[in-house]
JSON list of C-alpha atoms in Angstrom, two decimals:
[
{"chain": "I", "resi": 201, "resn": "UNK", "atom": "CA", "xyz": [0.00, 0.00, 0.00]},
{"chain": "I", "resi": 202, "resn": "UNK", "atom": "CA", "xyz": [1.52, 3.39, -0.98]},
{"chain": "I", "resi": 203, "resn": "UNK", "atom": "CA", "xyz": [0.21, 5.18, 2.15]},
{"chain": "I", "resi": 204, "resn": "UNK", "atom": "CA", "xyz": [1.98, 3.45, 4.05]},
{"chain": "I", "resi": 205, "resn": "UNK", "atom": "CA", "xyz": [5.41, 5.12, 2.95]},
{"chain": "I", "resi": 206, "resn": "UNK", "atom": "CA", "xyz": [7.16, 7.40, 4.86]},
{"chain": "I", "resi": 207, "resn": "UNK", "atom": "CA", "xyz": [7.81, 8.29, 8.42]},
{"chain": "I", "resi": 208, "resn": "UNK", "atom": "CA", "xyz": [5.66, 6.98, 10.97]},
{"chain": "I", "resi": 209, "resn": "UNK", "atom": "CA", "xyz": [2.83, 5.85, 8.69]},
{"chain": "I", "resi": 210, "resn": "UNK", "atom": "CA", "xyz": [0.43, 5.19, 11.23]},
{"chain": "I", "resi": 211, "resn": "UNK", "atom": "CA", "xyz": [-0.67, 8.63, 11.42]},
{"chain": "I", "resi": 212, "resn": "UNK", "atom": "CA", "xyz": [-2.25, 8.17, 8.03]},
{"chain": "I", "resi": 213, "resn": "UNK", "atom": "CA", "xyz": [-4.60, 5.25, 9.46]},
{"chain": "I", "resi": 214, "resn": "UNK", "atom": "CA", "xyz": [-8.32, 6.34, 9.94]},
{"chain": "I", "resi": 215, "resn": "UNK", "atom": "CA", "xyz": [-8.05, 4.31, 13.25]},
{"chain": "I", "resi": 216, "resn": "UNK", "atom": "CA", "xyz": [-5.28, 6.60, 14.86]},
{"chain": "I", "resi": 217, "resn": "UNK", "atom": "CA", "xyz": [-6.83, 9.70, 13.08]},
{"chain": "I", "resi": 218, "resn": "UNK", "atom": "CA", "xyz": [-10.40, 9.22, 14.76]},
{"chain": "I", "resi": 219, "resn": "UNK", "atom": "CA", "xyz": [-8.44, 7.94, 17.88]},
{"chain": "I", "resi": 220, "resn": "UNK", "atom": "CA", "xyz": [-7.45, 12.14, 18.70]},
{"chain": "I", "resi": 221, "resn": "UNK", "atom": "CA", "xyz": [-9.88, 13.63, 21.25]},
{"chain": "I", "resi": 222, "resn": "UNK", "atom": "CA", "xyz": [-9.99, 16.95, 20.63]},
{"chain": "I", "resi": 223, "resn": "UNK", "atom": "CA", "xyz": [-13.13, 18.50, 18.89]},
{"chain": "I", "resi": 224, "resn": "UNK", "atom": "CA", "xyz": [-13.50, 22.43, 19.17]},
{"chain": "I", "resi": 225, "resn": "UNK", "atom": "CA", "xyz": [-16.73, 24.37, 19.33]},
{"chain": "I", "resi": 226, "resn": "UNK", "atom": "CA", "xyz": [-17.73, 26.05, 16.55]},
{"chain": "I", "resi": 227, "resn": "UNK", "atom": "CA", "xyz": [-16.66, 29.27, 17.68]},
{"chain": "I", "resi": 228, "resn": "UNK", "atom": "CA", "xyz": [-12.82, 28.33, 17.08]},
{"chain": "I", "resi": 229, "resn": "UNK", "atom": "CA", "xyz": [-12.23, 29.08, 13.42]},
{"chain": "I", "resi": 230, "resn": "UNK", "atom": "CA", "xyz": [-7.78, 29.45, 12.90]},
{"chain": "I", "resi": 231, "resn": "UNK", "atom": "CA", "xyz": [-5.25, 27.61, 15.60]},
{"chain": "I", "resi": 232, "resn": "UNK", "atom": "CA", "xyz": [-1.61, 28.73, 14.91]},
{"chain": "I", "resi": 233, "resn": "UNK", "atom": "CA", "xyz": [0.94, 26.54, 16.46]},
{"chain": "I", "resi": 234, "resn": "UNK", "atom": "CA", "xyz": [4.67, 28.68, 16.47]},
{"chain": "I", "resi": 235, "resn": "UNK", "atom": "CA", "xyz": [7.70, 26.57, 17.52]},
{"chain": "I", "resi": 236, "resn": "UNK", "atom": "CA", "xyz": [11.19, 26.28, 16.51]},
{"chain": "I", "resi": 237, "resn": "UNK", "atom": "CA", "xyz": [13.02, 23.15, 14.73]},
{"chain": "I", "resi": 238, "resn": "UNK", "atom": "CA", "xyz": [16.50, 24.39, 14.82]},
{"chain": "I", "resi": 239, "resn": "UNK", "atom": "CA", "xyz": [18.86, 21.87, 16.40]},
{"chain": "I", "resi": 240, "resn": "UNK", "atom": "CA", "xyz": [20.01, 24.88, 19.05]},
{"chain": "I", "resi": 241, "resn": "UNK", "atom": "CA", "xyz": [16.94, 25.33, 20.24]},
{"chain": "I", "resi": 242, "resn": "UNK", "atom": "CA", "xyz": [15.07, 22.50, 20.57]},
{"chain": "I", "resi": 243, "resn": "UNK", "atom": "CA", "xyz": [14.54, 21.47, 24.24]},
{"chain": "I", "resi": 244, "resn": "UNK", "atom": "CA", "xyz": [11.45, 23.89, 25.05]},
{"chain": "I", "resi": 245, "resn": "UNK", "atom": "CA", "xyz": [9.97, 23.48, 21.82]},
{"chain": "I", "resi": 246, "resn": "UNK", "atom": "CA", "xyz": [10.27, 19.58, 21.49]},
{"chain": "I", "resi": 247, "resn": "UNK", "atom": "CA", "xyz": [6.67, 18.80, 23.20]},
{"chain": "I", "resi": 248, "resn": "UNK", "atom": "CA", "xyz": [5.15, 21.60, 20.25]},
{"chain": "I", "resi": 249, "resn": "UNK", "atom": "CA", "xyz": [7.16, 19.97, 17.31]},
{"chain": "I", "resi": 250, "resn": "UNK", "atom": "CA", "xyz": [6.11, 16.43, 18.54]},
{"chain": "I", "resi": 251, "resn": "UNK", "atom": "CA", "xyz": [2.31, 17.90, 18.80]},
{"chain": "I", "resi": 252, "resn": "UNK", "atom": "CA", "xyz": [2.69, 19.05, 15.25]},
{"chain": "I", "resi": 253, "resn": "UNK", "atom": "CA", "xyz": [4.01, 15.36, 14.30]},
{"chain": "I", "resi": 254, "resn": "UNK", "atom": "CA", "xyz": [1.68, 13.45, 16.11]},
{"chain": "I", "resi": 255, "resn": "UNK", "atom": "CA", "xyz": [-1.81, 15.32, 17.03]},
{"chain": "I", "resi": 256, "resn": "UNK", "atom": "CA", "xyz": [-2.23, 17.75, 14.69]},
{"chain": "I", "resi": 257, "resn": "UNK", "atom": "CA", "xyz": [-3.35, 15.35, 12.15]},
{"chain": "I", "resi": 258, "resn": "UNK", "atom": "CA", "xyz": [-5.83, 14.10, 14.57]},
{"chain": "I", "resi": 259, "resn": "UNK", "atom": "CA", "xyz": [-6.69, 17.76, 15.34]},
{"chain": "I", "resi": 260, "resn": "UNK", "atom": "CA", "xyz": [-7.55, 18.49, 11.66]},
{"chain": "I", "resi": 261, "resn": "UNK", "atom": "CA", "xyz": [-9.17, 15.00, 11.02]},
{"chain": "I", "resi": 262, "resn": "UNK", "atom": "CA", "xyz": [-11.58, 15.98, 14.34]},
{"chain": "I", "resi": 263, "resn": "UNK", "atom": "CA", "xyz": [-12.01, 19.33, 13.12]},
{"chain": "I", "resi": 264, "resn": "UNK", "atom": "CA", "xyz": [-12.28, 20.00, 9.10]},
{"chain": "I", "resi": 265, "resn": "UNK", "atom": "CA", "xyz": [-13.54, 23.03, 9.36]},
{"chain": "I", "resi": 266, "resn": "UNK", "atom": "CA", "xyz": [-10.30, 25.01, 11.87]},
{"chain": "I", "resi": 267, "resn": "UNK", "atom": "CA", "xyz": [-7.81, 26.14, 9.97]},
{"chain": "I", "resi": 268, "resn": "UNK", "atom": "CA", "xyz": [-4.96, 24.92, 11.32]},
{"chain": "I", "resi": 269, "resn": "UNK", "atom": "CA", "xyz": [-1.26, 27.02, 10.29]},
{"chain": "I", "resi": 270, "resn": "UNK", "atom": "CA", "xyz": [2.51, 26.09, 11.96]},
{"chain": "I", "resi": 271, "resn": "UNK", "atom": "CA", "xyz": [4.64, 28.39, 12.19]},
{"chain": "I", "resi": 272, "resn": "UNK", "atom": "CA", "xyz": [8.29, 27.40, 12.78]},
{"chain": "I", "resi": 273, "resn": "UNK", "atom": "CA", "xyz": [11.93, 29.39, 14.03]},
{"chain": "I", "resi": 274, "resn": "UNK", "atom": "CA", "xyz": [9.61, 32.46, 14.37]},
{"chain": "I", "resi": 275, "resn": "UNK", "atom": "CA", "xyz": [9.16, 32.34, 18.11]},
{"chain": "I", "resi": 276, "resn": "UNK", "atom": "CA", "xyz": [11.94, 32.34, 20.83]},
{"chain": "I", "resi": 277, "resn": "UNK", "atom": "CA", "xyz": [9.58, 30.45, 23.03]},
{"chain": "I", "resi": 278, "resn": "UNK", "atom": "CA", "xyz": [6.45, 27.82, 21.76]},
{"chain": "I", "resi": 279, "resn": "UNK", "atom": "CA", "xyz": [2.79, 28.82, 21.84]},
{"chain": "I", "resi": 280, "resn": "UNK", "atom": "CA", "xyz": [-0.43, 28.31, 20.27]},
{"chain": "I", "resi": 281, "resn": "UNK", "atom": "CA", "xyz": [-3.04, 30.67, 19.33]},
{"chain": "I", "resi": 282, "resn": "UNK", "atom": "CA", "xyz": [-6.97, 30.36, 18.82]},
{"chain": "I", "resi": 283, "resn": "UNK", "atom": "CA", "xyz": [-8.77, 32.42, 17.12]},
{"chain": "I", "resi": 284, "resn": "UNK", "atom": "CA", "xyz": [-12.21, 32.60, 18.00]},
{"chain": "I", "resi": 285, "resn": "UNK", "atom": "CA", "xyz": [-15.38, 34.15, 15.75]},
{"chain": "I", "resi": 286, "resn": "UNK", "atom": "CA", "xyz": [-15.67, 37.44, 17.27]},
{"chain": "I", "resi": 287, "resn": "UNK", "atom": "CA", "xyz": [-12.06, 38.21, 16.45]},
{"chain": "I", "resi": 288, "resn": "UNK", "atom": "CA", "xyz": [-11.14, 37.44, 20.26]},
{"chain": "I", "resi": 289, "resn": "UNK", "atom": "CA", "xyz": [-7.83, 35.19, 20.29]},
{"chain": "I", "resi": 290, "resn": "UNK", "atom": "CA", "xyz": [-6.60, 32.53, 22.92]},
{"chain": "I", "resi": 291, "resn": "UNK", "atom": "CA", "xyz": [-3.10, 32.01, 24.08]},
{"chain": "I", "resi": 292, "resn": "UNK", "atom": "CA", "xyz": [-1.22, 28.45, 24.88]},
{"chain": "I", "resi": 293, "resn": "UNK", "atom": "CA", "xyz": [2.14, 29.03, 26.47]},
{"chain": "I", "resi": 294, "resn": "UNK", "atom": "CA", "xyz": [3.65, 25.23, 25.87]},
{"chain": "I", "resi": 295, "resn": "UNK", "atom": "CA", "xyz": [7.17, 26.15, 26.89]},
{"chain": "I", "resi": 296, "resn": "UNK", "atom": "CA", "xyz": [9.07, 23.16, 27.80]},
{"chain": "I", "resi": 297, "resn": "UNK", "atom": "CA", "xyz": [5.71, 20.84, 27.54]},
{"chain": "I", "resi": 298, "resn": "UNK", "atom": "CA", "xyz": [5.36, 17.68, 26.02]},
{"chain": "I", "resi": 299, "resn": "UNK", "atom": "CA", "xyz": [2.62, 16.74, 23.29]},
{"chain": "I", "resi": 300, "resn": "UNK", "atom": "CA", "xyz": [0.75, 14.60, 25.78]},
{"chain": "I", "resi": 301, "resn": "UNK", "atom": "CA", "xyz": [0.57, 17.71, 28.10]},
{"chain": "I", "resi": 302, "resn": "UNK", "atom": "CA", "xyz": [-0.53, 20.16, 25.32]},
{"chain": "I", "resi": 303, "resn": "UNK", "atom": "CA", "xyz": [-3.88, 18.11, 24.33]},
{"chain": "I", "resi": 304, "resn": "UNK", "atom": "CA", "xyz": [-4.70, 17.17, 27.77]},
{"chain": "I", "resi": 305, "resn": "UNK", "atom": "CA", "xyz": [-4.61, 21.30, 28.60]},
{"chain": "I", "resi": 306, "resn": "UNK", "atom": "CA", "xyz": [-6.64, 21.92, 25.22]},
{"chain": "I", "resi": 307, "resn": "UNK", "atom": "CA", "xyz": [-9.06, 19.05, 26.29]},
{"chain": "I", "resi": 308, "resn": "UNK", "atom": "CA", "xyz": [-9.61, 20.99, 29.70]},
{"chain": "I", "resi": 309, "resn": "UNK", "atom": "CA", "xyz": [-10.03, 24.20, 27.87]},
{"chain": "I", "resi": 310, "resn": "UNK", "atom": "CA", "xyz": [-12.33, 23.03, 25.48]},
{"chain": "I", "resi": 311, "resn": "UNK", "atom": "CA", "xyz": [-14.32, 20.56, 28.08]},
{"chain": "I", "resi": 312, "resn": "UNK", "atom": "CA", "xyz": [-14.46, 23.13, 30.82]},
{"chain": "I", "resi": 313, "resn": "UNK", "atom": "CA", "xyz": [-17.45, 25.79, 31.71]},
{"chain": "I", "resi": 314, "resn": "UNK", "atom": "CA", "xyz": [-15.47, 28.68, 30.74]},
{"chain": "I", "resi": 315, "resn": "UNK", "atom": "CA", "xyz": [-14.11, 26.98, 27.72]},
{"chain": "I", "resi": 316, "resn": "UNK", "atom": "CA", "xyz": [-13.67, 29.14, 24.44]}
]
């Protein structure tokens, strides 16, 4: 099978895409994800490049209507940023965090009374 080429295939399954547990309201309409891959300067932003490799796909699989952009060695530090419908934006600061930790705080946000 051709799709399964590449490097770490698995995230082209529909099992592990439908598998990602993050669904946004409706409200959320662009999520920007800024990190940087340069070898100097990866050990705060290794938890945002692996959330880029591994959950993003998930994120836009869950969510087909987010535009989803990554930004990369723009940022000295990581962070993503919502933006919601009435041009109000959210902030993530996911210095030094791993993927794991990033979608369990989104999945709070999100889940949670005073999520966006």
């Amino acid at each position: 099978m051709p799709f399964m080429k590449g490097v770490a295939p698995i995230r082209r399954t529909t099992k592990y895409l439908s598998g990602g547990g993050l669904v946004f309201k409706e409200r959320v309409k662009i999520m920007t994800v800024n990190f940087n891959d340069n070898p100097n300067q990866t050990d705060n932003h290794k938890g945002a490049q692996d959330f880029v490799f591994w959950n993003i796909p998930q994120v836009q699989f869950k969510n087909p209507d987010v535009q989803i952009v990554t930004m990369r060695n723009m940022t000295p530090t990581p962070f993503i940023t919502c933006f919601l419908e009435d041009s109000s934006k959210v902030y993530f600061d996911v210095d030094a965090q791993s993927n794991k930790e990033i979608m369990n705080r989104q999945r709070e946000l999100e889940g949670g009374r005073n999520g966006f």
